[in-house]
């Protein structure tokens, strides 16, 4: 790496001794900042410092802000007073940066920086305990949906990167926890654009949970098989829960936030989060093993999935077995490794060492359908349903993380690829989806965190539907016979039905096999289906849950439900009924002088 040239003082500006001291101190801070930058280089690609903006903030006085532009071997500073002074510039293996350098008494410098690489905003936490997540407004739409990439490096000649291992969102979806392999736990507040170091456990964390009923508390499972509860606000230990003899792989929180289930390979334990006492313990034979145990949403039911593919539902209070899902057909059996549940708790998705996915209906306790992923998918690592505020909890988009590091989000109804994240060069290890459906936090193979914007990723999906009417220009060459055939070919049939919402159809990546009985498709269900995307049942659930349709799509939904415009049959049936009986005596209840207005009201 290129070493810095010798120290050079900036030219003296003015005769004041105080001004000379400020200039000298600013130049020293500038040179120290470049040394810090050079010491934190982590990649081998060649970059040059194209532009650096930083402010010096001293305890006694504030030095001038600097702007450095690379001109090769020499550079120049532009001071606030407009004067120019030269200073040495180095070409180092680091991208362009935004710097904030602060001198903290006699303890040295504090450097906050953010840099861009391949158009991606990267924030290095370094040794900071608090700071901004991004310094400029993110533009995820131009960068594959990535809001920011968070890395945790250590400044110094022998720099190293701390790998993030776990990530978890809180119940609001606007904050998330992240823990690295050295035990540092950070809270990222996306609304305030701040991150804070809330705990140093000095052990690698194996699971996180951030949706307790006390919003500032979170659970972290550690490498010593224990589970600890911390308070993120005062950064204190709340409780220490022991009882596992192997690594805790998952933590599931009840919808009330007052109970938790911790799962290891040989046992699952139910905890009361008010007293932090263990209520129940589920033991299994070592030859069987537990895959995952978690709460079902909107209920007190615990679902336990074992390594022999058996799935049981238990009552959380008494741990009595409620039901067991039957074994699937022999031709479609594969070991389950990953599970996901919809927000309404009615559908379970299961995947494993196969490119097939099983969708179970928990209401009927039957295997509803089998989805076949592309041939490039050999195994499934993780499954996550993408929430939607207006789907009534019946999530339709399923995220599938496969062994190639790509996470594909597919629509389980249309079997189309909605979008995907990750790449073969920088794959995803695990991910977490925010409960509000706005963000996806992905832990990458290099140990960093990619924060994705779902709105940017689904930009193509949310486009309004195409117009129903095509405009044909008939003014040109009306009399030519050759044009008659062209006009005839441009005729468009206008359907009164609801047009399909344009899902992003890159390709049909999923094949589906329906396992419903034939009597399932009754005339009532056919009546309820308005399109391939939304049915009357789903629209009814949205209306009951929220009391109204979203303002953005309200007119479109009602127009589709009423088959407007040109619904002649409905209009004729209304007019044939004549004036409503309640309005026949309207003129007696509410006498009006204007008969014209009365006739309008009667209509």
Short mmCIF file of N, CA, C and O in Angstrom, two decimals, residues 380-506:
data_model
loop_
_atom_site.label_atom_id
_atom_site.label_comp_id
_atom_site.label_asym_id
_atom_site.label_seq_id
_atom_site.Cartn_x
_atom_site.Cartn_y
_atom_site.Cartn_z
N UNK A 380 -33.63 -26.15 0.15
CA UNK A 380 -34.19 -24.90 0.66
C UNK A 380 -33.65 -24.67 2.06
O UNK A 380 -33.79 -25.53 2.94
N UNK A 381 -33.05 -23.48 2.27
CA UNK A 381 -32.49 -23.14 3.58
C UNK A 381 -33.50 -22.44 4.49
O UNK A 381 -33.52 -22.67 5.69
N UNK A 382 -34.32 -21.57 3.91
CA UNK A 382 -35.21 -20.74 4.72
C UNK A 382 -36.45 -20.38 3.91
O UNK A 382 -36.39 -20.21 2.69
N UNK A 383 -37.56 -20.24 4.61
CA UNK A 383 -38.82 -19.81 4.01
C UNK A 383 -39.37 -18.65 4.82
O UNK A 383 -39.34 -18.66 6.04
N UNK A 384 -39.87 -17.63 4.12
CA UNK A 384 -40.46 -16.45 4.78
C UNK A 384 -41.62 -15.95 3.93
O UNK A 384 -41.46 -15.72 2.73
N UNK A 385 -42.80 -15.79 4.56
CA UNK A 385 -43.92 -15.15 3.88
C UNK A 385 -43.76 -13.64 3.95
O UNK A 385 -43.34 -13.10 4.98
N UNK A 386 -44.06 -12.97 2.84
CA UNK A 386 -43.96 -11.51 2.78
C UNK A 386 -45.31 -10.92 3.18
O UNK A 386 -46.31 -11.12 2.49
N UNK A 387 -45.37 -10.17 4.30
CA UNK A 387 -46.66 -9.63 4.75
C UNK A 387 -47.18 -8.55 3.80
O UNK A 387 -46.42 -7.87 3.12
N UNK A 388 -48.49 -8.40 3.79
CA UNK A 388 -49.16 -7.36 3.04
C UNK A 388 -50.26 -6.81 3.93
O UNK A 388 -51.02 -7.56 4.53
N UNK A 389 -50.32 -5.48 4.04
CA UNK A 389 -51.28 -4.87 4.95
C UNK A 389 -52.72 -5.09 4.54
O UNK A 389 -53.64 -4.92 5.34
N UNK A 390 -52.96 -5.47 3.28
CA UNK A 390 -54.33 -5.56 2.78
C UNK A 390 -54.65 -6.94 2.24
O UNK A 390 -55.45 -7.08 1.32
N UNK A 391 -54.02 -7.96 2.79
CA UNK A 391 -54.35 -9.32 2.36
C UNK A 391 -55.08 -10.11 3.44
O UNK A 391 -55.32 -11.30 3.28
N UNK A 392 -55.44 -9.45 4.55
CA UNK A 392 -56.16 -10.12 5.61
C UNK A 392 -55.36 -11.19 6.32
O UNK A 392 -55.92 -12.04 7.00
N UNK A 393 -54.03 -11.16 6.19
CA UNK A 393 -53.19 -12.15 6.85
C UNK A 393 -52.88 -13.37 6.02
O UNK A 393 -52.03 -14.18 6.38
N UNK A 394 -53.57 -13.56 4.89
CA UNK A 394 -53.32 -14.72 4.02
C UNK A 394 -52.25 -14.35 3.00
O UNK A 394 -52.55 -14.02 1.86
N UNK A 395 -51.02 -14.38 3.44
CA UNK A 395 -49.90 -13.94 2.59
C UNK A 395 -49.83 -14.79 1.34
O UNK A 395 -49.98 -16.02 1.39
N UNK A 396 -49.60 -14.12 0.21
CA UNK A 396 -49.57 -14.81 -1.08
C UNK A 396 -48.18 -14.87 -1.69
O UNK A 396 -47.97 -15.59 -2.65
N UNK A 397 -47.23 -14.14 -1.13
CA UNK A 397 -45.86 -14.11 -1.66
C UNK A 397 -44.96 -14.81 -0.66
O UNK A 397 -44.90 -14.45 0.51
N UNK A 398 -44.25 -15.83 -1.13
CA UNK A 398 -43.39 -16.66 -0.29
C UNK A 398 -41.94 -16.49 -0.73
O UNK A 398 -41.62 -16.63 -1.92
N UNK A 399 -41.06 -16.16 0.22
CA UNK A 399 -39.63 -16.06 -0.05
C UNK A 399 -38.94 -17.39 0.19
O UNK A 399 -39.11 -18.00 1.25
N UNK A 400 -38.17 -17.85 -0.80
CA UNK A 400 -37.51 -19.15 -0.74
C UNK A 400 -36.01 -18.92 -0.90
O UNK A 400 -35.54 -18.52 -1.97
N UNK A 401 -35.26 -19.15 0.18
CA UNK A 401 -33.80 -19.05 0.14
C UNK A 401 -33.23 -20.43 -0.12
O UNK A 401 -33.44 -21.37 0.65
N UNK A 402 -32.50 -20.56 -1.22
CA UNK A 402 -31.97 -21.86 -1.63
C UNK A 402 -30.47 -21.92 -1.41
O UNK A 402 -29.84 -20.97 -0.94
N UNK A 403 -29.88 -23.06 -1.77
CA UNK A 403 -28.46 -23.30 -1.50
C UNK A 403 -27.55 -22.42 -2.34
O UNK A 403 -26.38 -22.24 -2.00
N UNK A 404 -28.04 -21.81 -3.42
CA UNK A 404 -27.20 -20.98 -4.27
C UNK A 404 -27.10 -19.54 -3.77
O UNK A 404 -26.50 -18.70 -4.44
N UNK A 405 -27.68 -19.23 -2.61
CA UNK A 405 -27.58 -17.89 -2.05
C UNK A 405 -28.60 -16.91 -2.58
O UNK A 405 -28.59 -15.74 -2.18
N UNK A 406 -29.51 -17.33 -3.45
CA UNK A 406 -30.55 -16.47 -3.97
C UNK A 406 -31.84 -16.69 -3.19
O UNK A 406 -32.19 -17.83 -2.86
N UNK A 407 -32.54 -15.61 -2.90
CA UNK A 407 -33.84 -15.70 -2.25
C UNK A 407 -34.89 -15.25 -3.25
O UNK A 407 -34.94 -14.07 -3.62
N UNK A 408 -35.70 -16.20 -3.69
CA UNK A 408 -36.71 -15.94 -4.71
C UNK A 408 -38.07 -15.77 -4.03
O UNK A 408 -38.48 -16.62 -3.24
N UNK A 409 -38.75 -14.70 -4.37
CA UNK A 409 -40.09 -14.45 -3.84
C UNK A 409 -41.10 -14.77 -4.93
O UNK A 409 -41.08 -14.15 -6.00
N UNK A 410 -41.95 -15.74 -4.64
CA UNK A 410 -42.89 -16.25 -5.64
C UNK A 410 -44.31 -16.06 -5.13
O UNK A 410 -44.56 -16.05 -3.92
N UNK A 411 -45.23 -15.89 -6.06
CA UNK A 411 -46.64 -15.84 -5.73
C UNK A 411 -47.18 -17.26 -5.74
O UNK A 411 -47.13 -17.95 -6.76
N UNK A 412 -47.69 -17.72 -4.60
CA UNK A 412 -48.10 -19.12 -4.49
C UNK A 412 -49.40 -19.40 -5.22
O UNK A 412 -49.77 -20.57 -5.39
N UNK A 413 -50.11 -18.35 -5.66
CA UNK A 413 -51.34 -18.56 -6.42
C UNK A 413 -51.06 -18.64 -7.92
O UNK A 413 -51.55 -19.54 -8.60
N UNK A 414 -50.28 -17.68 -8.42
CA UNK A 414 -49.99 -17.65 -9.86
C UNK A 414 -48.72 -18.41 -10.21
O UNK A 414 -48.46 -18.64 -11.39
N UNK A 415 -47.90 -18.78 -9.18
CA UNK A 415 -46.64 -19.51 -9.41
C UNK A 415 -45.70 -18.72 -10.30
O UNK A 415 -45.01 -19.29 -11.16
N UNK A 416 -45.66 -17.41 -10.13
CA UNK A 416 -44.76 -16.55 -10.88
C UNK A 416 -43.71 -15.97 -9.95
O UNK A 416 -43.96 -15.76 -8.75
N UNK A 417 -42.54 -15.69 -10.50
CA UNK A 417 -41.48 -15.04 -9.74
C UNK A 417 -41.80 -13.55 -9.63
O UNK A 417 -41.93 -12.85 -10.63
N UNK A 418 -41.92 -13.07 -8.40
CA UNK A 418 -42.21 -11.66 -8.16
C UNK A 418 -40.91 -10.86 -8.21
O UNK A 418 -40.79 -9.88 -8.94
N UNK A 419 -39.92 -11.24 -7.42
CA UNK A 419 -38.59 -10.63 -7.46
C UNK A 419 -37.63 -11.57 -6.75
O UNK A 419 -38.05 -12.55 -6.11
N UNK A 420 -36.36 -11.31 -6.87
CA UNK A 420 -35.35 -12.08 -6.13
C UNK A 420 -34.27 -11.15 -5.62
O UNK A 420 -34.07 -10.05 -6.14
N UNK A 421 -33.59 -11.56 -4.57
CA UNK A 421 -32.49 -10.80 -3.98
C UNK A 421 -31.30 -11.73 -3.80
O UNK A 421 -31.43 -12.94 -3.79
N UNK A 422 -30.11 -11.10 -3.65
CA UNK A 422 -28.89 -11.87 -3.55
C UNK A 422 -28.31 -12.16 -4.92
O UNK A 422 -28.92 -11.87 -5.96
N UNK A 423 -27.11 -12.72 -4.93
CA UNK A 423 -26.45 -13.07 -6.18
C UNK A 423 -25.53 -14.26 -5.93
O UNK A 423 -25.28 -14.65 -4.79
N UNK A 424 -25.02 -14.83 -7.00
CA UNK A 424 -24.11 -15.96 -6.86
C UNK A 424 -22.76 -15.52 -6.29
O UNK A 424 -22.10 -16.30 -5.61
N UNK A 425 -22.36 -14.29 -6.58
CA UNK A 425 -21.09 -13.79 -6.04
C UNK A 425 -21.21 -13.40 -4.58
O UNK A 425 -20.25 -13.54 -3.82
N UNK A 426 -22.34 -12.86 -4.18
CA UNK A 426 -22.56 -12.42 -2.81
C UNK A 426 -23.91 -12.96 -2.36
O UNK A 426 -24.93 -12.29 -2.43
N UNK A 427 -23.90 -14.21 -1.90
CA UNK A 427 -25.14 -14.89 -1.57
C UNK A 427 -25.64 -14.53 -0.18
O UNK A 427 -24.94 -13.97 0.66
N UNK A 428 -26.91 -14.87 0.05
CA UNK A 428 -27.56 -14.62 1.34
C UNK A 428 -27.48 -15.89 2.18
O UNK A 428 -27.76 -17.00 1.70
N UNK A 429 -27.11 -15.73 3.45
CA UNK A 429 -27.03 -16.85 4.39
C UNK A 429 -28.35 -17.03 5.11
O UNK A 429 -28.87 -18.15 5.22
N UNK A 430 -28.91 -15.95 5.63
CA UNK A 430 -30.21 -15.97 6.28
C UNK A 430 -30.82 -14.58 6.15
O UNK A 430 -30.12 -13.62 5.80
N UNK A 431 -32.10 -14.47 6.44
CA UNK A 431 -32.78 -13.20 6.26
C UNK A 431 -33.90 -13.06 7.27
O UNK A 431 -34.30 -14.03 7.92
N UNK A 432 -34.42 -11.83 7.37
CA UNK A 432 -35.56 -11.55 8.23
C UNK A 432 -36.42 -10.52 7.53
O UNK A 432 -35.91 -9.53 6.98
N UNK A 433 -37.73 -10.74 7.54
CA UNK A 433 -38.69 -9.84 6.89
C UNK A 433 -39.42 -9.06 7.97
O UNK A 433 -39.87 -9.63 8.97
N UNK A 434 -39.52 -7.75 7.79
CA UNK A 434 -40.19 -6.92 8.78
C UNK A 434 -41.68 -7.23 8.81
O UNK A 434 -42.28 -7.52 7.77
N UNK A 435 -42.32 -7.18 9.99
CA UNK A 435 -43.75 -7.49 10.08
C UNK A 435 -44.63 -6.56 9.25
O UNK A 435 -45.72 -6.96 8.84
N UNK A 436 -44.18 -5.32 9.00
CA UNK A 436 -44.99 -4.42 8.18
C UNK A 436 -44.76 -4.62 6.69
O UNK A 436 -45.39 -3.95 5.87
N UNK A 437 -43.86 -5.53 6.32
CA UNK A 437 -43.64 -5.84 4.91
C UNK A 437 -42.88 -4.79 4.13
O UNK A 437 -42.88 -4.83 2.90
N UNK A 438 -42.19 -3.86 4.82
CA UNK A 438 -41.47 -2.80 4.12
C UNK A 438 -40.01 -3.13 3.86
O UNK A 438 -39.43 -2.66 2.89
N UNK A 439 -39.39 -3.92 4.74
CA UNK A 439 -37.95 -4.15 4.65
C UNK A 439 -37.65 -5.64 4.71
O UNK A 439 -38.39 -6.44 5.28
N UNK A 440 -36.50 -5.97 4.11
CA UNK A 440 -35.92 -7.30 4.22
C UNK A 440 -34.45 -7.12 4.60
O UNK A 440 -33.71 -6.41 3.91
N UNK A 441 -34.04 -7.72 5.71
CA UNK A 441 -32.64 -7.67 6.14
C UNK A 441 -32.00 -9.00 5.80
O UNK A 441 -32.44 -10.05 6.28
N UNK A 442 -30.97 -8.97 4.96
CA UNK A 442 -30.30 -10.19 4.54
C UNK A 442 -28.88 -10.23 5.05
O UNK A 442 -28.11 -9.28 4.87
N UNK A 443 -28.50 -11.34 5.70
CA UNK A 443 -27.12 -11.55 6.13
C UNK A 443 -26.37 -12.20 4.98
O UNK A 443 -26.73 -13.28 4.52
N UNK A 444 -25.32 -11.52 4.53
CA UNK A 444 -24.60 -11.97 3.35
C UNK A 444 -23.45 -12.91 3.71
O UNK A 444 -23.06 -13.02 4.89
N UNK A 445 -22.90 -13.57 2.71
CA UNK A 445 -21.81 -14.52 2.94
C UNK A 445 -20.55 -13.84 3.45
O UNK A 445 -19.73 -14.47 4.14
N UNK A 446 -20.37 -12.55 3.13
CA UNK A 446 -19.19 -11.84 3.61
C UNK A 446 -19.37 -11.28 5.02
O UNK A 446 -18.50 -10.56 5.52
N UNK A 447 -20.50 -11.58 5.68
CA UNK A 447 -20.71 -11.14 7.04
C UNK A 447 -21.39 -9.80 7.18
O UNK A 447 -21.61 -9.34 8.30
N UNK A 448 -21.74 -9.14 6.10
CA UNK A 448 -22.40 -7.84 6.15
C UNK A 448 -23.92 -8.01 6.11
O UNK A 448 -24.43 -9.12 5.96
N UNK A 449 -24.63 -6.89 6.24
CA UNK A 449 -26.09 -6.88 6.21
C UNK A 449 -26.54 -6.03 5.03
O UNK A 449 -26.12 -4.88 4.91
N UNK A 450 -27.37 -6.59 4.19
CA UNK A 450 -28.03 -5.83 3.13
C UNK A 450 -29.46 -5.53 3.57
O UNK A 450 -30.22 -6.46 3.88
N UNK A 451 -29.82 -4.26 3.58
CA UNK A 451 -31.18 -3.85 3.92
C UNK A 451 -31.90 -3.51 2.62
O UNK A 451 -31.49 -2.58 1.90
N UNK A 452 -32.96 -4.25 2.30
CA UNK A 452 -33.69 -4.09 1.05
C UNK A 452 -35.00 -3.36 1.29
O UNK A 452 -35.64 -3.51 2.34
N UNK A 453 -35.42 -2.58 0.31
CA UNK A 453 -36.71 -1.92 0.32
C UNK A 453 -37.68 -2.74 -0.53
O UNK A 453 -37.47 -2.92 -1.74
N UNK A 454 -38.74 -3.25 0.11
CA UNK A 454 -39.72 -4.05 -0.63
C UNK A 454 -40.45 -3.18 -1.65
O UNK A 454 -40.80 -3.65 -2.74
N UNK A 455 -40.67 -1.93 -1.32
CA UNK A 455 -41.35 -1.03 -2.25
C UNK A 455 -40.56 -0.88 -3.55
O UNK A 455 -41.14 -0.86 -4.64
N UNK A 456 -39.24 -0.77 -3.43
CA UNK A 456 -38.41 -0.65 -4.64
C UNK A 456 -38.36 -1.97 -5.41
O UNK A 456 -38.35 -1.98 -6.64
N UNK A 457 -38.35 -3.09 -4.70
CA UNK A 457 -38.29 -4.39 -5.36
C UNK A 457 -39.60 -4.72 -6.08
O UNK A 457 -39.59 -5.44 -7.07
N UNK A 458 -40.71 -4.21 -5.56
CA UNK A 458 -42.02 -4.50 -6.16
C UNK A 458 -42.54 -3.31 -6.96
O UNK A 458 -43.75 -3.16 -7.11
N UNK A 459 -41.64 -2.49 -7.45
CA UNK A 459 -42.06 -1.32 -8.21
C UNK A 459 -42.85 -1.71 -9.45
O UNK A 459 -43.85 -1.08 -9.80
N UNK A 460 -42.42 -2.77 -10.13
CA UNK A 460 -43.12 -3.21 -11.33
C UNK A 460 -44.50 -3.77 -10.99
O UNK A 460 -45.44 -3.65 -11.78
N UNK A 461 -44.62 -4.38 -9.81
CA UNK A 461 -45.89 -4.99 -9.44
C UNK A 461 -46.94 -3.94 -9.17
O UNK A 461 -48.12 -4.10 -9.51
N UNK A 462 -46.53 -2.84 -8.54
CA UNK A 462 -47.48 -1.84 -8.09
C UNK A 462 -47.87 -0.84 -9.17
O UNK A 462 -48.55 0.15 -8.88
N UNK A 463 -47.45 -1.08 -10.40
CA UNK A 463 -47.87 -0.20 -11.47
C UNK A 463 -49.37 -0.37 -11.71
O UNK A 463 -49.92 -1.46 -11.54
N UNK A 464 -50.07 0.69 -12.10
CA UNK A 464 -51.50 0.56 -12.36
C UNK A 464 -51.76 -0.35 -13.55
O UNK A 464 -50.90 -0.51 -14.43
N UNK A 465 -52.93 -0.97 -13.62
CA UNK A 465 -53.22 -1.88 -14.73
C UNK A 465 -53.31 -1.13 -16.04
O UNK A 465 -53.57 0.07 -16.08
N UNK A 466 -53.07 -1.82 -17.16
CA UNK A 466 -53.15 -1.16 -18.47
C UNK A 466 -54.58 -0.75 -18.78
O UNK A 466 -55.53 -1.29 -18.22
N UNK A 467 -54.77 0.21 -19.67
CA UNK A 467 -56.12 0.66 -20.01
C UNK A 467 -56.91 -0.44 -20.70
O UNK A 467 -56.35 -1.30 -21.39
N UNK A 468 -58.24 -0.38 -20.50
CA UNK A 468 -59.11 -1.39 -21.10
C UNK A 468 -59.45 -1.07 -22.55
O UNK A 468 -59.89 -1.94 -23.29
N UNK A 469 -59.29 0.18 -22.95
CA UNK A 469 -59.69 0.61 -24.28
C UNK A 469 -58.46 1.03 -25.05
O UNK A 469 -57.62 1.77 -24.54
N UNK A 470 -58.36 0.58 -26.28
CA UNK A 470 -57.25 0.96 -27.15
C UNK A 470 -57.75 2.00 -28.14
O UNK A 470 -58.78 1.83 -28.77
N UNK A 471 -57.01 3.11 -28.25
CA UNK A 471 -57.39 4.19 -29.15
C UNK A 471 -56.92 3.85 -30.56
O UNK A 471 -55.74 3.57 -30.78
N UNK A 472 -57.85 3.85 -31.51
CA UNK A 472 -57.54 3.54 -32.90
C UNK A 472 -57.80 4.78 -33.73
O UNK A 472 -58.88 5.38 -33.67
N UNK A 473 -56.81 5.19 -34.49
CA UNK A 473 -56.93 6.37 -35.34
C UNK A 473 -57.53 5.95 -36.67
O UNK A 473 -56.89 5.24 -37.46
N UNK A 474 -58.77 6.38 -36.94
CA UNK A 474 -59.46 6.02 -38.18
C UNK A 474 -59.50 7.17 -39.18
O UNK A 474 -60.24 7.12 -40.15
N UNK A 475 -58.73 8.22 -38.92
CA UNK A 475 -58.80 9.40 -39.78
C UNK A 475 -57.94 9.28 -41.02
O UNK A 475 -58.11 10.03 -41.97
N UNK A 476 -56.99 8.35 -40.99
CA UNK A 476 -56.06 8.26 -42.12
C UNK A 476 -56.51 7.17 -43.09
O UNK A 476 -56.77 6.04 -42.68
N UNK A 477 -56.57 7.53 -44.35
CA UNK A 477 -56.86 6.58 -45.43
C UNK A 477 -58.13 5.78 -45.15
O UNK A 477 -58.13 4.56 -45.08
N UNK A 478 -59.23 6.51 -44.97
CA UNK A 478 -60.48 5.83 -44.66
C UNK A 478 -60.97 4.99 -45.84
O UNK A 478 -61.60 3.97 -45.67
N UNK A 479 -60.68 5.48 -47.06
CA UNK A 479 -61.27 4.83 -48.23
C UNK A 479 -60.41 3.72 -48.81
O UNK A 479 -60.82 3.04 -49.73
N UNK A 480 -59.19 3.58 -48.35
CA UNK A 480 -58.29 2.58 -48.93
C UNK A 480 -58.69 1.19 -48.45
O UNK A 480 -58.93 0.96 -47.28
N UNK A 481 -58.76 0.28 -49.38
CA UNK A 481 -59.15 -1.09 -49.02
C UNK A 481 -58.07 -1.79 -48.24
O UNK A 481 -58.35 -2.66 -47.42
N UNK A 482 -56.83 -1.40 -48.52
CA UNK A 482 -55.74 -2.03 -47.78
C UNK A 482 -55.79 -1.69 -46.30
O UNK A 482 -55.35 -2.46 -45.46
N UNK A 483 -56.33 -0.52 -46.00
CA UNK A 483 -56.36 -0.10 -44.60
C UNK A 483 -57.51 -0.74 -43.84
O UNK A 483 -57.54 -0.75 -42.62
N UNK A 484 -58.52 -1.26 -44.57
CA UNK A 484 -59.66 -1.87 -43.90
C UNK A 484 -59.23 -3.09 -43.10
O UNK A 484 -59.68 -3.33 -41.99
N UNK A 485 -58.34 -3.88 -43.71
CA UNK A 485 -57.89 -5.05 -42.97
C UNK A 485 -57.07 -4.66 -41.76
O UNK A 485 -57.11 -5.31 -40.72
N UNK A 486 -56.31 -3.54 -41.90
CA UNK A 486 -55.52 -3.09 -40.75
C UNK A 486 -56.42 -2.63 -39.64
O UNK A 486 -56.17 -2.89 -38.46
N UNK A 487 -57.53 -1.92 -40.02
CA UNK A 487 -58.46 -1.44 -39.00
C UNK A 487 -59.14 -2.62 -38.32
O UNK A 487 -59.34 -2.65 -37.12
N UNK A 488 -59.48 -3.62 -39.13
CA UNK A 488 -60.14 -4.78 -38.55
C UNK A 488 -59.23 -5.51 -37.58
O UNK A 488 -59.68 -6.05 -36.57
N UNK A 489 -57.91 -5.54 -37.86
CA UNK A 489 -56.99 -6.23 -36.97
C UNK A 489 -56.73 -5.47 -35.69
O UNK A 489 -56.20 -6.02 -34.75
N UNK A 490 -57.11 -4.17 -35.64
CA UNK A 490 -56.87 -3.37 -34.45
C UNK A 490 -58.07 -3.31 -33.52
O UNK A 490 -58.06 -2.61 -32.53
N UNK A 491 -59.12 -4.05 -33.85
CA UNK A 491 -60.28 -4.06 -32.97
C UNK A 491 -59.93 -4.81 -31.69
O UNK A 491 -59.27 -5.82 -31.71
N UNK A 492 -60.42 -4.27 -30.57
CA UNK A 492 -60.11 -4.82 -29.25
C UNK A 492 -61.40 -5.18 -28.56
O UNK A 492 -62.33 -4.38 -28.54
N UNK A 493 -61.48 -6.37 -28.01
CA UNK A 493 -62.65 -6.77 -27.22
C UNK A 493 -62.50 -6.24 -25.82
O UNK A 493 -61.49 -6.48 -25.16
N UNK A 494 -63.48 -5.54 -25.34
CA UNK A 494 -63.46 -4.95 -24.00
C UNK A 494 -64.24 -5.87 -23.08
O UNK A 494 -65.43 -6.10 -23.29
N UNK A 495 -63.57 -6.38 -22.10
CA UNK A 495 -64.21 -7.29 -21.16
C UNK A 495 -64.74 -6.53 -19.97
O UNK A 495 -64.14 -5.56 -19.52
N UNK A 496 -65.88 -6.96 -19.46
CA UNK A 496 -66.45 -6.32 -18.28
C UNK A 496 -65.84 -6.85 -17.00
O UNK A 496 -66.08 -6.32 -15.93
N UNK A 497 -65.04 -7.89 -17.10
CA UNK A 497 -64.43 -8.46 -15.89
C UNK A 497 -63.26 -7.63 -15.41
O UNK A 497 -62.81 -6.70 -16.07
N UNK A 498 -62.76 -8.00 -14.26
CA UNK A 498 -61.65 -7.27 -13.64
C UNK A 498 -60.34 -7.68 -14.28
O UNK A 498 -60.06 -8.88 -14.38
N UNK A 499 -59.52 -6.74 -14.75
CA UNK A 499 -58.24 -7.10 -15.35
C UNK A 499 -57.27 -7.59 -14.29
O UNK A 499 -57.33 -7.18 -13.14
N UNK A 500 -56.39 -8.50 -14.70
CA UNK A 500 -55.42 -9.04 -13.76
C UNK A 500 -54.38 -7.99 -13.43
O UNK A 500 -53.95 -7.22 -14.26
N UNK A 501 -53.96 -8.01 -12.16
CA UNK A 501 -52.89 -7.11 -11.73
C UNK A 501 -51.58 -7.59 -12.30
O UNK A 501 -51.27 -8.79 -12.24
N UNK A 502 -50.77 -6.70 -12.89
CA UNK A 502 -49.61 -7.15 -13.66
C UNK A 502 -48.46 -7.57 -12.76
O UNK A 502 -47.58 -6.79 -12.46
N UNK A 503 -48.45 -8.82 -12.29
CA UNK A 503 -47.29 -9.32 -11.56
C UNK A 503 -46.09 -9.38 -12.49
O UNK A 503 -46.20 -9.64 -13.67
N UNK A 504 -44.94 -9.18 -11.91
CA UNK A 504 -43.70 -9.17 -12.69
C UNK A 504 -43.39 -10.60 -13.13
O UNK A 504 -42.98 -11.44 -12.35
N UNK A 505 -43.63 -10.87 -14.39
CA UNK A 505 -43.51 -12.24 -14.87
C UNK A 505 -42.20 -12.40 -15.61
O UNK A 505 -42.14 -12.34 -16.82
N UNK A 506 -41.11 -12.59 -14.85
CA UNK A 506 -39.84 -12.86 -15.51
C UNK A 506 -39.91 -14.19 -16.26
O UNK A 506 -39.51 -14.33 -17.39
#
